[in-house]
Each structure stands twice: as C-alpha cells, then as structure tokens.
GROMACS .gro file of C-alpha atoms in nm:
model
  343
    1MET     CA    1   0.489  -0.397  -2.184
    2PHE     CA    2   0.785  -0.146  -2.154
    3ASP     CA    3   1.098  -0.196  -2.007
    4ILE     CA    4   1.213   0.124  -1.899
    5ASP     CA    5   0.873   0.260  -1.726
    6LEU     CA    6   0.851   0.604  -1.689
    7ARG     CA    7   0.446   0.595  -1.652
    8SER     CA    8   0.482   0.721  -1.331
    9ASP     CA    9   0.645   0.580  -1.008
   10THR     CA   10   0.282   0.377  -0.988
   11VAL     CA   11   0.435   0.136  -1.134
   12THR     CA   12   0.687   0.026  -0.896
   13ARG     CA   13   0.735  -0.327  -0.762
   14PRO     CA   14   0.780  -0.432  -0.339
   15SER     CA   15   1.071  -0.527  -0.299
   16ASP     CA   16   1.181  -0.913  -0.181
   17ALA     CA   17   1.151  -0.762   0.166
   18MET     CA   18   0.834  -0.652   0.102
   19ARG     CA   19   0.707  -1.001  -0.011
   20ASP     CA   20   0.900  -1.192   0.269
   21ALA     CA   21   0.739  -0.933   0.535
   22ALA     CA   22   0.400  -0.967   0.401
   23ARG     CA   23   0.381  -1.342   0.421
   24ASP     CA   24   0.532  -1.360   0.779
   25ALA     CA   25   0.307  -1.097   0.882
   26ASP     CA   26   0.066  -1.149   1.151
   27VAL     CA   27  -0.210  -1.025   1.129
   28GLY     CA   28  -0.622  -1.032   1.284
   29ASP     CA   29  -0.952  -0.882   1.198
   30ASP     CA   30  -0.877  -0.537   1.153
   31VAL     CA   31  -1.252  -0.419   1.119
   32TYR     CA   32  -1.250  -0.562   1.526
   33ARG     CA   33  -0.916  -0.342   1.607
   34ASP     CA   34  -0.733  -0.680   1.641
   35ASP     CA   35  -0.460  -0.688   1.339
   36PRO     CA   36  -0.123  -0.549   1.465
   37THR     CA   37   0.075  -0.508   1.232
   38MET     CA   38  -0.155  -0.237   1.089
   39ASN     CA   39  -0.218  -0.077   1.434
   40ASP     CA   40   0.207  -0.132   1.450
   41LEU     CA   41   0.157   0.116   1.053
   42GLU     CA   42  -0.113   0.372   1.211
   43ARG     CA   43   0.066   0.440   1.500
   44ARG     CA   44   0.412   0.453   1.337
   45ALA     CA   45   0.281   0.585   1.013
   46ALA     CA   46   0.041   0.956   1.268
   47ALA     CA   47   0.377   0.962   1.437
   48LEU     CA   48   0.625   1.069   1.182
   49VAL     CA   49   0.360   1.351   1.033
   50GLY     CA   50   0.251   1.449   1.376
   51CYS     CA   51  -0.078   1.315   1.424
   52GLU     CA   52  -0.273   1.218   1.707
   53ASP     CA   53  -0.413   0.939   1.462
   54ALA     CA   54  -0.439   0.782   1.070
   55LEU     CA   55  -0.607   0.561   0.958
   56PHE     CA   56  -0.500   0.311   0.633
   57VAL     CA   57  -0.728   0.366   0.309
   58PRO     CA   58  -0.612   0.094  -0.027
   59THR     CA   59  -0.638   0.411  -0.258
   60GLY     CA   60  -0.538   0.786  -0.201
   61THR     CA   61  -0.830   0.869  -0.413
   62MET     CA   62  -0.999   0.691  -0.111
   63GLY     CA   63  -0.829   0.881   0.157
   64ASN     CA   64  -0.890   1.201  -0.011
   65GLN     CA   65  -1.295   1.107  -0.077
   66ILE     CA   66  -1.326   1.076   0.327
   67ALA     CA   67  -1.173   1.333   0.436
   68ALA     CA   68  -1.369   1.603   0.233
   69GLY     CA   69  -1.668   1.374   0.393
   70VAL     CA   70  -1.542   1.407   0.685
   71HIS     CA   71  -1.484   1.775   0.770
   72ALA     CA   72  -1.695   1.880   0.503
   73ASP     CA   73  -2.130   1.912   0.596
   74PRO     CA   74  -2.349   1.804   0.204
   75GLY     CA   75  -2.410   2.070   0.028
   76SER     CA   76  -2.101   2.314   0.117
   77GLU     CA   77  -1.787   2.397  -0.079
   78VAL     CA   78  -1.426   2.270  -0.176
   79VAL     CA   79  -1.272   2.545  -0.330
   80ALA     CA   80  -0.902   2.393  -0.452
   81ASP     CA   81  -0.650   2.468  -0.755
   82ALA     CA   82  -0.810   2.440  -1.039
   83GLU     CA   83  -0.584   2.186  -1.204
   84ALA     CA   84  -0.558   1.974  -0.839
   85HIS     CA   85  -0.591   1.542  -0.812
   86VAL     CA   86  -0.982   1.595  -0.620
   87VAL     CA   87  -1.066   1.793  -0.926
   88ARG     CA   88  -0.933   1.648  -1.218
   89TRP     CA   89  -0.861   1.289  -1.120
   90GLU     CA   90  -1.085   1.138  -0.919
   91LEU     CA   91  -1.413   1.108  -1.111
   92GLY     CA   92  -1.639   1.414  -0.949
   93GLY     CA   93  -1.673   1.218  -0.609
   94LEU     CA   94  -1.649   1.478  -0.358
   95ALA     CA   95  -1.995   1.605  -0.583
   96ARG     CA   96  -2.088   1.172  -0.633
   97ASN     CA   97  -1.993   1.095  -0.268
   98ALA     CA   98  -2.030   1.348  -0.080
   99GLY     CA   99  -2.243   1.566  -0.189
  100LEU     CA  100  -2.005   1.879  -0.213
  101GLN     CA  101  -1.991   2.090  -0.447
  102THR     CA  102  -1.629   2.267  -0.588
  103ARG     CA  103  -1.570   2.608  -0.645
  104THR     CA  104  -1.180   2.615  -0.848
  105LEU     CA  105  -0.898   2.925  -0.857
  106ASP     CA  106  -0.610   2.897  -1.073
  107ALA     CA  107  -0.268   2.846  -0.796
  108GLU     CA  108  -0.086   2.857  -1.124
  109SER     CA  109   0.224   2.799  -0.857
  110GLY     CA  110   0.066   2.552  -0.707
  111VAL     CA  111  -0.115   2.677  -0.360
  112LEU     CA  112  -0.423   2.878  -0.345
  113THR     CA  113  -0.270   3.184  -0.233
  114PRO     CA  114  -0.440   3.329   0.135
  115GLU     CA  115  -0.551   3.657  -0.081
  116GLN     CA  116  -0.761   3.394  -0.338
  117LEU     CA  117  -0.900   3.236   0.025
  118HIS     CA  118  -0.973   3.538   0.193
  119THR     CA  119  -1.164   3.586  -0.153
  120VAL     CA  120  -1.394   3.297  -0.141
  121CYS     CA  121  -1.387   3.217   0.174
  122HIS     CA  122  -1.761   3.275   0.326
  123ASP     CA  123  -2.072   3.179   0.545
  124ALA     CA  124  -2.359   3.066   0.428
  125ASP     CA  125  -2.664   3.250   0.308
  126LEU     CA  126  -2.994   3.260   0.175
  127HIS     CA  127  -2.880   3.265  -0.192
  128ARG     CA  128  -2.509   3.023  -0.112
  129PRO     CA  129  -2.347   2.735   0.045
  130GLY     CA  130  -2.106   2.834   0.292
  131THR     CA  131  -1.717   2.701   0.216
  132GLY     CA  132  -1.655   2.391   0.368
  133LEU     CA  133  -1.292   2.324   0.304
  134VAL     CA  134  -0.987   2.391   0.134
  135CYS     CA  135  -0.788   2.145  -0.028
  136LEU     CA  136  -0.410   2.214  -0.105
  137GLU     CA  137  -0.126   1.989  -0.263
  138ASN     CA  138   0.196   1.839  -0.267
  139THR     CA  139   0.409   1.682  -0.448
  140HIS     CA  140   0.139   1.876  -0.761
  141ASN     CA  141   0.109   1.655  -0.975
  142ALA     CA  142  -0.071   1.810  -1.307
  143ARG     CA  143   0.207   2.119  -1.250
  144GLY     CA  144   0.523   1.882  -1.239
  145GLY     CA  145   0.499   1.782  -0.927
  146LEU     CA  146   0.540   2.124  -0.712
  147ALA     CA  147   0.803   2.095  -0.424
  148ILE     CA  148   0.526   2.436  -0.274
  149PRO     CA  149   0.710   2.525   0.072
  150VAL     CA  150   0.576   2.476   0.391
  151ASP     CA  151   0.585   2.905   0.451
  152ARG     CA  152   0.322   2.892   0.185
  153ILE     CA  153   0.126   2.641   0.353
  154ARG     CA  154   0.115   2.750   0.670
  155ALA     CA  155  -0.028   3.125   0.457
  156ALA     CA  156  -0.324   2.936   0.347
  157ALA     CA  157  -0.389   2.746   0.594
  158ASP     CA  158  -0.445   3.041   0.808
  159ALA     CA  159  -0.647   3.232   0.571
  160ALA     CA  160  -0.921   2.967   0.573
  161HIS     CA  161  -0.860   2.894   0.938
  162GLU     CA  162  -0.982   3.307   0.895
  163SER     CA  163  -1.268   3.184   0.819
  164ASP     CA  164  -1.315   2.825   1.054
  165VAL     CA  165  -1.276   2.676   0.735
  166PRO     CA  166  -1.030   2.314   0.819
  167VAL     CA  167  -0.761   2.226   0.556
  168HIS     CA  168  -0.693   1.852   0.382
  169LEU     CA  169  -0.365   1.847   0.226
  170ASP     CA  170  -0.363   1.567  -0.007
  171GLY     CA  171   0.004   1.466   0.011
  172ALA     CA  172   0.048   1.140  -0.170
  173ARG     CA  173   0.358   1.255  -0.257
  174LEU     CA  174   0.450   1.468   0.059
  175PHE     CA  175   0.779   1.254   0.093
  176ASN     CA  176   0.910   1.404  -0.224
  177ALA     CA  177   0.827   1.764  -0.150
  178CYS     CA  178   0.957   1.696   0.221
  179VAL     CA  179   1.274   1.509   0.089
  180ALA     CA  180   1.408   1.773  -0.219
  181LEU     CA  181   1.287   2.101   0.064
  182ASP     CA  182   1.463   1.983   0.364
  183VAL     CA  183   1.154   1.986   0.516
  184ASP     CA  184   1.019   1.728   0.858
  185PRO     CA  185   0.740   1.616   0.755
  186ALA     CA  186   0.566   1.688   1.053
  187GLU     CA  187   0.632   2.034   1.024
  188MET     CA  188   0.484   2.049   0.639
  189VAL     CA  189   0.114   1.925   0.802
  190ALA     CA  190   0.098   2.091   1.102
  191PRO     CA  191  -0.115   2.379   0.908
  192VAL     CA  192  -0.339   2.195   0.846
  193ASP     CA  193  -0.631   1.990   1.034
  194SER     CA  194  -0.539   1.592   0.789
  195VAL     CA  195  -0.307   1.473   0.521
  196LEU     CA  196  -0.318   1.218   0.305
  197PHE     CA  197  -0.002   0.988   0.213
  198CYS     CA  198   0.078   0.720  -0.023
  199LEU     CA  199   0.263   0.401   0.083
  200SER     CA  200   0.209   0.290  -0.274
  201LYS     CA  201   0.486   0.550  -0.595
  202GLY     CA  202   0.814   0.650  -0.458
  203LEU     CA  203   0.768   0.436  -0.092
  204GLY     CA  204   0.731   0.132  -0.325
  205ALA     CA  205   0.479  -0.002  -0.120
  206PRO     CA  206   0.236  -0.250  -0.371
  207VAL     CA  207  -0.068  -0.127  -0.232
  208GLY     CA  208  -0.219   0.155   0.042
  209SER     CA  209  -0.233   0.488   0.201
  210VAL     CA  210  -0.233   0.693   0.454
  211LEU     CA  211  -0.505   0.957   0.584
  212ALA     CA  212  -0.375   1.121   0.937
  213GLY     CA  213  -0.499   1.392   1.196
  214SER     CA  214  -0.655   1.493   1.467
  215GLU     CA  215  -0.816   1.121   1.667
  216ALA     CA  216  -1.138   1.256   1.649
  217PHE     CA  217  -1.140   1.314   1.201
  218VAL     CA  218  -1.007   0.935   1.266
  219ASP     CA  219  -1.292   0.798   1.426
  220GLU     CA  220  -1.526   0.962   1.112
  221ALA     CA  221  -1.286   0.847   0.898
  222ARG     CA  222  -1.250   0.485   0.975
  223ARG     CA  223  -1.685   0.499   1.015
  224LEU     CA  224  -1.649   0.635   0.692
  225ARG     CA  225  -1.414   0.379   0.493
  226LYS     CA  226  -1.677   0.131   0.595
  227LEU     CA  227  -1.902   0.308   0.424
  228HIS     CA  228  -1.726   0.351   0.074
  229GLY     CA  229  -1.701  -0.086   0.117
  230GLY     CA  230  -1.329   0.002   0.262
  231GLY     CA  231  -1.346  -0.227   0.632
  232MET     CA  232  -1.149  -0.510   0.580
  233ARG     CA  233  -1.028  -0.814   0.749
  234GLN     CA  234  -0.656  -0.978   0.702
  235VAL     CA  235  -0.461  -0.659   0.610
  236GLY     CA  236  -0.152  -0.724   0.811
  237ILE     CA  237  -0.039  -0.844   0.531
  238VAL     CA  238  -0.021  -0.535   0.313
  239ALA     CA  239   0.055  -0.326   0.630
  240ALA     CA  240   0.406  -0.466   0.633
  241PRO     CA  241   0.542  -0.367   0.306
  242GLY     CA  242   0.354  -0.072   0.421
  243LEU     CA  243   0.574  -0.037   0.683
  244LEU     CA  244   0.909  -0.093   0.487
  245ALA     CA  245   0.729   0.159   0.261
  246LEU     CA  246   0.801   0.444   0.540
  247GLU     CA  247   1.182   0.351   0.549
  248ASN     CA  248   1.182   0.451   0.224
  249ARG     CA  249   1.135   0.844   0.192
  250THR     CA  250   1.510   0.917   0.217
  251ARG     CA  251   1.605   0.768  -0.089
  252LEU     CA  252   1.365   0.968  -0.237
  253ALA     CA  253   1.657   1.180  -0.349
  254GLU     CA  254   1.864   1.004  -0.561
  255ASP     CA  255   1.426   0.951  -0.835
  256HIS     CA  256   1.505   1.308  -0.782
  257GLU     CA  257   1.842   1.367  -0.864
  258HIS     CA  258   1.740   1.117  -1.236
  259ALA     CA  259   1.446   1.308  -1.352
  260ALA     CA  260   1.733   1.641  -1.307
  261ARG     CA  261   1.942   1.451  -1.577
  262LEU     CA  262   1.656   1.259  -1.719
  263ALA     CA  263   1.483   1.652  -1.782
  264ALA     CA  264   1.895   1.826  -1.873
  265GLY     CA  265   1.950   1.522  -2.139
  266LEU     CA  266   1.555   1.596  -2.302
  267ASP     CA  267   1.548   1.969  -2.316
  268ALA     CA  268   1.914   1.890  -2.477
  269LEU     CA  269   1.667   1.794  -2.783
  270ASP     CA  270   1.594   1.874  -3.093
  271GLY     CA  271   1.180   2.024  -3.008
  272LEU     CA  272   1.187   1.963  -2.726
  273SER     CA  273   1.130   2.160  -2.425
  274VAL     CA  274   1.169   2.057  -2.073
  275PRO     CA  275   1.242   2.258  -1.722
  276THR     CA  276   1.393   2.153  -1.438
  277PRO     CA  277   1.237   1.948  -1.237
  278GLU     CA  278   1.208   1.989  -0.781
  279THR     CA  279   1.077   1.613  -0.733
  280ASN     CA  280   1.079   1.292  -0.954
  281ILE     CA  281   0.802   1.448  -1.254
  282VAL     CA  282   0.920   1.557  -1.588
  283VAL     CA  283   0.701   1.752  -1.832
  284ALA     CA  284   0.817   1.796  -2.220
  285ASP     CA  285   0.679   2.021  -2.420
  286VAL     CA  286   0.689   1.828  -2.750
  287SER     CA  287   0.426   2.201  -2.947
  288ASP     CA  288   0.853   2.303  -3.100
  289ALA     CA  289   0.830   1.966  -3.258
  290PRO     CA  290   0.741   1.748  -3.555
  291PHE     CA  291   0.514   1.439  -3.370
  292ASP     CA  292   0.178   1.543  -3.167
  293ALA     CA  293   0.271   1.378  -2.731
  294PRO     CA  294   0.037   1.107  -2.838
  295ALA     CA  295   0.259   1.019  -3.109
  296PHE     CA  296   0.588   1.057  -2.891
  297VAL     CA  297   0.433   0.882  -2.629
  298ASP     CA  298   0.370   0.556  -2.940
  299ALA     CA  299   0.759   0.639  -3.048
  300CYS     CA  300   0.869   0.596  -2.692
  301ALA     CA  301   0.642   0.241  -2.635
  302ASP     CA  302   0.729   0.134  -2.959
  303ARG     CA  303   1.140   0.216  -2.874
  304GLY     CA  304   1.106   0.048  -2.435
  305VAL     CA  305   1.032   0.334  -2.318
  306GLY     CA  306   0.719   0.421  -2.091
  307CYS     CA  307   0.535   0.843  -2.057
  308GLY     CA  308   0.220   0.941  -2.144
  309ALA     CA  309   0.061   1.192  -2.229
  310ILE     CA  310  -0.023   1.494  -2.021
  311ASP     CA  311  -0.202   1.637  -2.339
  312ASP     CA  312  -0.147   1.707  -2.736
  313ALA     CA  313   0.177   1.959  -2.651
  314CYS     CA  314   0.348   1.770  -2.292
  315VAL     CA  315   0.462   1.488  -2.156
  316ARG     CA  316   0.485   1.339  -1.842
  317PHE     CA  317   0.766   1.117  -1.718
  318CYS     CA  318   0.849   0.974  -1.367
  319THR     CA  319   1.095   0.807  -1.169
  320HIS     CA  320   1.214   0.599  -0.956
  321LEU     CA  321   1.310   0.397  -0.710
  322ASP     CA  322   1.285   0.086  -1.059
  323VAL     CA  323   1.409   0.329  -1.257
  324ASP     CA  324   1.841   0.358  -1.123
  325ARG     CA  325   2.091   0.619  -1.366
  326ALA     CA  326   2.165   0.380  -1.626
  327ALA     CA  327   1.870   0.325  -1.766
  328VAL     CA  328   1.800   0.670  -1.744
  329GLU     CA  329   2.106   0.685  -1.948
  330THR     CA  330   1.953   0.437  -2.183
  331ALA     CA  331   1.626   0.618  -2.211
  332LEU     CA  332   1.717   0.901  -2.310
  333ASP     CA  333   1.903   0.760  -2.613
  334ARG     CA  334   1.632   0.579  -2.722
  335ILE     CA  335   1.403   0.908  -2.724
  336GLU     CA  336   1.701   1.039  -2.901
  337THR     CA  337   1.661   0.895  -3.289
  338ILE     CA  338   1.282   0.955  -3.226
  339CYS     CA  339   1.449   1.311  -3.242
  340THR     CA  340   1.623   1.305  -3.503
  341GLY     CA  341   1.427   1.029  -3.695
  342SER     CA  342   1.656   0.791  -3.684
  343THR     CA  343   1.689   0.426  -3.601
   0.00000   0.00000   0.00000
C-alpha cells in the first residue's frame, strides 16, 4: 500500500534472521512449560528489566489487561492519565474483562504527579470503591512519544505505594524511553510493581509482548492469560524472533534520529507546526494548513507515504527499523508537494 510506511512502528517486517530463527526453533508445549525457547525468552526478558519472572503474551493490550486483573479487585478503580493507552485504545477492557472502573486525570506532562495521586487514591468505604491500581505509560504514545524520566516514574509510584496501591507500567515502547534517556531498563522499571513491553514495534519481532513482575504476580498472570485464551502450544517459533528482537534495543537511537529529521523537515513546511520529538513519534499540527488532518493523510497516501490522523488537527508519523534516512528525505519531498500545491 505504501512504499514509505510511517503509520506506526507496528508495521515492521521480521528480518531474514528472525524468519530463520522461527523455522529452526526448538519447541514444546508452553502450557506444560516445556517450550525451551519460550522459557529462555521469559528468563532473559525478566533479567533485562530486573524482575523475578516474566510471561509472554500475544499483544500489549492483553498484557495490560492481565496486569490490571492481577493487581486490582473487581469493582475497584484504576487511576490513569486520560490519554493513556489503557483508557483510549483498549476497548473498555478494564471494565469488561476485570470489572474495574477508571478514574482519569490530566497528565499533560505524561505522568501523574504525586499531588494528583495523593488526592485521588483512597480506601473503599460504604459509598466508594477503593483505588486498586495506578497505570503509568512510558513512552507515552498519545502525548507524542514522551520519554518519562525515571525520577518522575519513581515519584508517582512512591505516591501510589504510600496509599498501598500497586503500580503497573505500560511500557509498550519502554526501550525507546530508556535509549532516549540513557537509562538501564531495570532502573526504569524498579519503582513499579509490573511492566509490559512489546517485542514488536521498534524491536521488530513479528508478534508478542512481555509482562514482568514478581514470581507471585507472574504465576497469577499465567492463570489469567489462560482465561483470556492465551495458553499456547509450540510458541518457540515466535519466541525465537523475540530473542533476536531484544538485541535491537540500542538501534532505536537511529529511529529517534530519523524522527528528529522528519520533524524538522515537516516544521519547515508552510502550514505545519511540529515539535521536536523525544523518541520515534512525530506529531504534526495542520491547523494552519488549508486542509484538515484526514485530508492530509489521504494526500500523503496518494503519494505512497503512510501516516495517521489523531484528530482533525493532528497527524502522527512513526519511524522504525524499516525506514532509513533516505526514506525520510523522500517522504519530506513528497509531503512538500502537498503543502505547496505542486504535483
């Protein structure tokens, strides 16, 4: 459809090495815990983020939903940013899957503050449900791929823990944040009780995410994964590419460089306003252009460039391992013809 696809880093294709690894993987029945490749992946993933144990899940959404179900009792509240992925993009799963209700706050800077959490976290009483979980996100997708510093994650987590409320980190793009901030993943995850990160997206695996935490947390998460239909059999064929994906962490810096170049080039075009991105997500405001965001996206598609409208005013571009510097420059040249009205 697009020869330069910047809609999302989810569009990456597995490398030849990943395809070979999948074909040659040593496999077994993972429900019986005897798939050696998956066992290796979960051990390595847990060690990478400094957790006792880890669990492979097919998708990040499933991982977030399982984490909420483990941490919070039905009927309790989940506190999250109003723009968080678990609130906006997971089909109301907190309510449907775990019987939880959400209390949303505005975390414009990407993370809830201790003051906000001290105000909202509370015990159950005769009239109100108690706070069962706080969800944080890093990087923050809907707020432009913000990389949240670990001290701010820690401050939020400490505030929640003061009220005996556990904290889950939706780290779908965790390693983008760690690379951007030059922070070890285990240090970033240390303040929270569980973390979810994707093996796909910028790391390039064809499928899969990892949910990590304490041994007790993962034991219960494994039961809930089964409940969600996620008990799988010979999954070494997807674990093997996942192991290779873990080695792609440092190359995320290239995606950030390409995003910065893309943002600068777009910002220089008439009608577009584009802040410098912190990671690999570029958000262009087209409010001053003679077209709205959906029309701009359609015009880009006509020129072979994939992107997506966030709303009527903003368009998102996402760099990834299948887009090199030459592709970024070509995309800018094509988009310039939209802004100048040339053909």
